[in-house]
GROMACS .gro file of C-alpha atoms in nm:
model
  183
    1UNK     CA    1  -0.148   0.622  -2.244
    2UNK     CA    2  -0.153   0.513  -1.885
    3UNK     CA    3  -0.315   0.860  -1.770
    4UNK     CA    4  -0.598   0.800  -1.517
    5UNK     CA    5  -0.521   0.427  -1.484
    6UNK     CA    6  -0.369   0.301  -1.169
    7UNK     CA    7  -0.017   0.214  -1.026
    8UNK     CA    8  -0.121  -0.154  -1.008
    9UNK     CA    9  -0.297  -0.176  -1.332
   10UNK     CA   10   0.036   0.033  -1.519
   11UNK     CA   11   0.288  -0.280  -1.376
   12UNK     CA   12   0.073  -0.574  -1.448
   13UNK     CA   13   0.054  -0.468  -1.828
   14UNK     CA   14   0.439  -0.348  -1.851
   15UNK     CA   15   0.476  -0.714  -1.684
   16UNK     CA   16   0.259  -0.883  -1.936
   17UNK     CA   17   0.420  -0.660  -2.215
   18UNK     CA   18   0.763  -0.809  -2.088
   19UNK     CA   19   0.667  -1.142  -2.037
   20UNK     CA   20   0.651  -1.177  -1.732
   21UNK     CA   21   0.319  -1.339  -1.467
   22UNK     CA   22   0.174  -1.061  -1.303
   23UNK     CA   23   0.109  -1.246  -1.048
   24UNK     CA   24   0.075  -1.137  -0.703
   25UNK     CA   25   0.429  -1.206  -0.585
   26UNK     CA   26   0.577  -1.008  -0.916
   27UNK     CA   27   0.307  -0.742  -0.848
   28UNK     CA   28   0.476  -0.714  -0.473
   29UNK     CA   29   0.867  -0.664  -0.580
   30UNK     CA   30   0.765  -0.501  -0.870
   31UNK     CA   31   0.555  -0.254  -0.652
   32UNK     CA   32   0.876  -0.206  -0.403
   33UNK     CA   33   1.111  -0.187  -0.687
   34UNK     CA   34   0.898   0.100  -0.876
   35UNK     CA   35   0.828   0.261  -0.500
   36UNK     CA   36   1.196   0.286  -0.409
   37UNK     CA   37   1.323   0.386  -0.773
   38UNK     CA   38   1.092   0.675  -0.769
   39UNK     CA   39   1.181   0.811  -0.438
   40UNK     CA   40   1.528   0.778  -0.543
   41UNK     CA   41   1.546   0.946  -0.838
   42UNK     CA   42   1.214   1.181  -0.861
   43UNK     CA   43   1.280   1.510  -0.757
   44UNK     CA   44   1.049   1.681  -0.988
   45UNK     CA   45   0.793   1.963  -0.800
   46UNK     CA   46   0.461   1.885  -0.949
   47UNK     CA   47   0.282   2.188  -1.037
   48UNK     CA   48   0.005   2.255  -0.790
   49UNK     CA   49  -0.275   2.372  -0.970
   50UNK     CA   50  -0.429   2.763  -0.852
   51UNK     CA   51  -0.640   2.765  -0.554
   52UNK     CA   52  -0.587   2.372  -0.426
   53UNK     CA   53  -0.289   2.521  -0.128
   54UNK     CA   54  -0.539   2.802  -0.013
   55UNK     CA   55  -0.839   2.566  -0.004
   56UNK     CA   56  -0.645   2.300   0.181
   57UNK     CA   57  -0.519   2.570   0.396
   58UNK     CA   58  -0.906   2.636   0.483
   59UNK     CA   59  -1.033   2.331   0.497
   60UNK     CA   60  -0.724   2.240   0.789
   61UNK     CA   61  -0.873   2.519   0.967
   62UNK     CA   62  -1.187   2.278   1.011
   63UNK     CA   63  -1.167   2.044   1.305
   64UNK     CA   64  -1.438   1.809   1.149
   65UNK     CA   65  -1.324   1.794   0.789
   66UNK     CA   66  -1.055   1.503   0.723
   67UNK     CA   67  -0.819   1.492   0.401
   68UNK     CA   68  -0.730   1.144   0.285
   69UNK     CA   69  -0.573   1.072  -0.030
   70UNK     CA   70  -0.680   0.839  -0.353
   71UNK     CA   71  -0.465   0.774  -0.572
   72UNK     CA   72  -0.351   0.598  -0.857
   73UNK     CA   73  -0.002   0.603  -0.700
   74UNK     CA   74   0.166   0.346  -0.486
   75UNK     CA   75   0.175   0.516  -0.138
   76UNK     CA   76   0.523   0.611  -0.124
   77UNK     CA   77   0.484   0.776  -0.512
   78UNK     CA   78   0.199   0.989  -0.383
   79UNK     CA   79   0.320   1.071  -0.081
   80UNK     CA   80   0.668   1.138  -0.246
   81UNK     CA   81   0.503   1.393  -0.521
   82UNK     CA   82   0.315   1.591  -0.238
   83UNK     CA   83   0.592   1.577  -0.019
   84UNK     CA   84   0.789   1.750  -0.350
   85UNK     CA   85   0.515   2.018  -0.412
   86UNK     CA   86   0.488   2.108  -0.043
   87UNK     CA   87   0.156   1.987   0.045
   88UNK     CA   88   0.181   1.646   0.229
   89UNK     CA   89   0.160   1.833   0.534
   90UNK     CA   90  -0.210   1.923   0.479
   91UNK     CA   91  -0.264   1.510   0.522
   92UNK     CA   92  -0.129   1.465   0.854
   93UNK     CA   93  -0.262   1.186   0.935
   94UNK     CA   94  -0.100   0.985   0.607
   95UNK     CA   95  -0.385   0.766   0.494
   96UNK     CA   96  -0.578   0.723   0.149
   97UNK     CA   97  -0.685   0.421  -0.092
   98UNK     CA   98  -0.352   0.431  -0.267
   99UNK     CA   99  -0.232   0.256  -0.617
  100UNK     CA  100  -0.285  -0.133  -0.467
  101UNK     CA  101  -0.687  -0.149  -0.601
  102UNK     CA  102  -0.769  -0.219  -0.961
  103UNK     CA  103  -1.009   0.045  -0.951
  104UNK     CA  104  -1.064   0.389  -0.913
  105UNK     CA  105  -1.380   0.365  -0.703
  106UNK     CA  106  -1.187   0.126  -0.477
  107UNK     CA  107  -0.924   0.394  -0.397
  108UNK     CA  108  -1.219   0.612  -0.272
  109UNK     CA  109  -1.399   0.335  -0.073
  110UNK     CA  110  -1.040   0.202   0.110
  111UNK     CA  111  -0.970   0.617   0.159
  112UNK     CA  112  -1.328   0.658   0.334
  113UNK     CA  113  -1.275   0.314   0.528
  114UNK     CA  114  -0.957   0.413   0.664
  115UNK     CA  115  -1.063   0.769   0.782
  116UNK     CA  116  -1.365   0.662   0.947
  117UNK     CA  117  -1.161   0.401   1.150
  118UNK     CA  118  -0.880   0.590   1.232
  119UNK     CA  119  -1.123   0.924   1.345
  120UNK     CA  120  -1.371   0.643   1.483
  121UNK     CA  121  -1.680   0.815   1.300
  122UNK     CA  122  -1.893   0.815   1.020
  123UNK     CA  123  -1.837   1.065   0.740
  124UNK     CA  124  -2.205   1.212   0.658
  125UNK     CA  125  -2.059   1.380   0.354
  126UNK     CA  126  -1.759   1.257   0.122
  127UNK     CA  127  -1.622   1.427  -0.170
  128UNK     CA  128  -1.405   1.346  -0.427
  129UNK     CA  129  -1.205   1.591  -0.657
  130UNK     CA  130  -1.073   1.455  -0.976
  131UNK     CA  131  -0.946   1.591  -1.259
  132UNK     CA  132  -1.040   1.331  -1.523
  133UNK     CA  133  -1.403   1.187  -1.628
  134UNK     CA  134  -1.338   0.889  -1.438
  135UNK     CA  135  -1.247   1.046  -1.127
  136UNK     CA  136  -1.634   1.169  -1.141
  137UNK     CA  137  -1.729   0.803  -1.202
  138UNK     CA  138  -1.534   0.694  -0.893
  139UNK     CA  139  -1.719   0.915  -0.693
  140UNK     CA  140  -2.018   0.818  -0.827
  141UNK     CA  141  -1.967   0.463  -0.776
  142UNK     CA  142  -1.838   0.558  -0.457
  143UNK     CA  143  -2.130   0.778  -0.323
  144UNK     CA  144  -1.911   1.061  -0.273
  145UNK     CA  145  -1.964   1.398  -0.472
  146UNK     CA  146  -1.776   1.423  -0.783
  147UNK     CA  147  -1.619   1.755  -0.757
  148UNK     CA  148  -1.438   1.793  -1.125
  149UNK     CA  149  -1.112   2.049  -1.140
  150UNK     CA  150  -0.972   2.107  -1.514
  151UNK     CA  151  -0.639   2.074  -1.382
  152UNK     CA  152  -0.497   1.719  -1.561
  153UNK     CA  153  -0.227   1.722  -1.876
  154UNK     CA  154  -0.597   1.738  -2.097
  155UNK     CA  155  -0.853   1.927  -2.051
  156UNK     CA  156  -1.159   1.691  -2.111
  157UNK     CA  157  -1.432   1.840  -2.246
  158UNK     CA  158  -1.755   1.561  -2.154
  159UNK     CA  159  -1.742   1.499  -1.760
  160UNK     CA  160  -2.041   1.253  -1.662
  161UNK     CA  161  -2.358   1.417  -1.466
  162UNK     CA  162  -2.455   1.455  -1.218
  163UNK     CA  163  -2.093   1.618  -1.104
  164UNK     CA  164  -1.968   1.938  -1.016
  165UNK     CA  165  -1.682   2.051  -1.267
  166UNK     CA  166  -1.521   2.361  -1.293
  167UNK     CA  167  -1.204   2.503  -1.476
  168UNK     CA  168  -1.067   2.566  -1.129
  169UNK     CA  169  -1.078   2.505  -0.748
  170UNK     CA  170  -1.107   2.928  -0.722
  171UNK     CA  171  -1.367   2.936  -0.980
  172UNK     CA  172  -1.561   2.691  -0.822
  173UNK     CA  173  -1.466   2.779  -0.444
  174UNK     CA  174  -1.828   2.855  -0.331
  175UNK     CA  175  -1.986   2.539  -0.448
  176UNK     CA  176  -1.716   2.347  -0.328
  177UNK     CA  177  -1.718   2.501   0.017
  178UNK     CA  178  -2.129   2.501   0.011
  179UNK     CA  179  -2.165   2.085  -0.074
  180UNK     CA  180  -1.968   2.002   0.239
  181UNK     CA  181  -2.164   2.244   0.466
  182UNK     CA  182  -1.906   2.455   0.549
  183UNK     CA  183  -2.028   2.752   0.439
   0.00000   0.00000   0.00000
């Protein structure tokens, strides 16, 4: 299963399954090759879970609150599948920790990096909302709340505490709304 794993980790085994050095130049056409195919030939709407357009609606309305994206996904997959779904336009300003890190965590910390240099601040509060166990572990290792959705393909049961997880951004609305101060 390559749920929860990243872009870059997915083509280094398939490359290693096939023979094949994942080394960093394979990693680089293989990257463009998997990039371009997608675009090309996904045109799939991803289901957008209940509640996550009306709370990225709100949270646009909020001149200090910034939406980056991390991602397993190669930036041009990501921004591909929320282009597809509709939603691309609540991340305006196209940034995120995005399928070229090993690790999860990594996503997160490149995501935070690149908003605070491109808004020229520092972020007092950073959250993260996964769907998966180790999306909360990323945060953690991130220092960013883990705000768990039971969105994913499976519905895991065990999340790792301390986290925030609820069966849906609605359910769970308040809290959310109340750990970044806005309410």
């Amino acid at each position: 299963s390559v749920d929860g794993m990243m872009d870059r980790s997915i083509l280094s085994e398939m490359m290693t399954k096939l023979g094949h050095e994942p080394n960093e130049q394979n990693l680089s056409k293989g990257k463009e090759e998997m990039e371009n195919y997608f675009v090309k030939h996904c045109h799939i709407v991803p289901e957008i879970p209940v509640g996550v357009v009306q709370t990225l609606e709100e949270l646009s309305k909020y001149p200090n609150v910034t939406c980056a994206l991390a991602s397993g996904n190669y930036e041009k997959i990501a921004w591909h599948k929320l282009h597809n779904c509709g939603i691309d336009k609540y991340f305006p300003d196209k940034f995120g920790g995005l399928g070229i890190t090993k690790d999860r965590k990594d996503a997160l910390l490149l995501a935070r990096k690149m908003a605070e240099e491109r808004k020229h601040c520092h972020f007092d509060i950073i959250m993260h909302v996964g769907d998966t166990p180790n999306d909360i572990i990323a945060a953690q290792q991130a220092n960013a709340i883990p705000f768990g959705v039971r969105t994913g393909s499976v519905h895991y049961q065990n999340y790792p505490t301390p986290s925030y997880v609820y069966d849906n951004i609605v359910i769970g609305h308040d809290q959310f709304m109340k750990l970044l101060e806005l309410n």
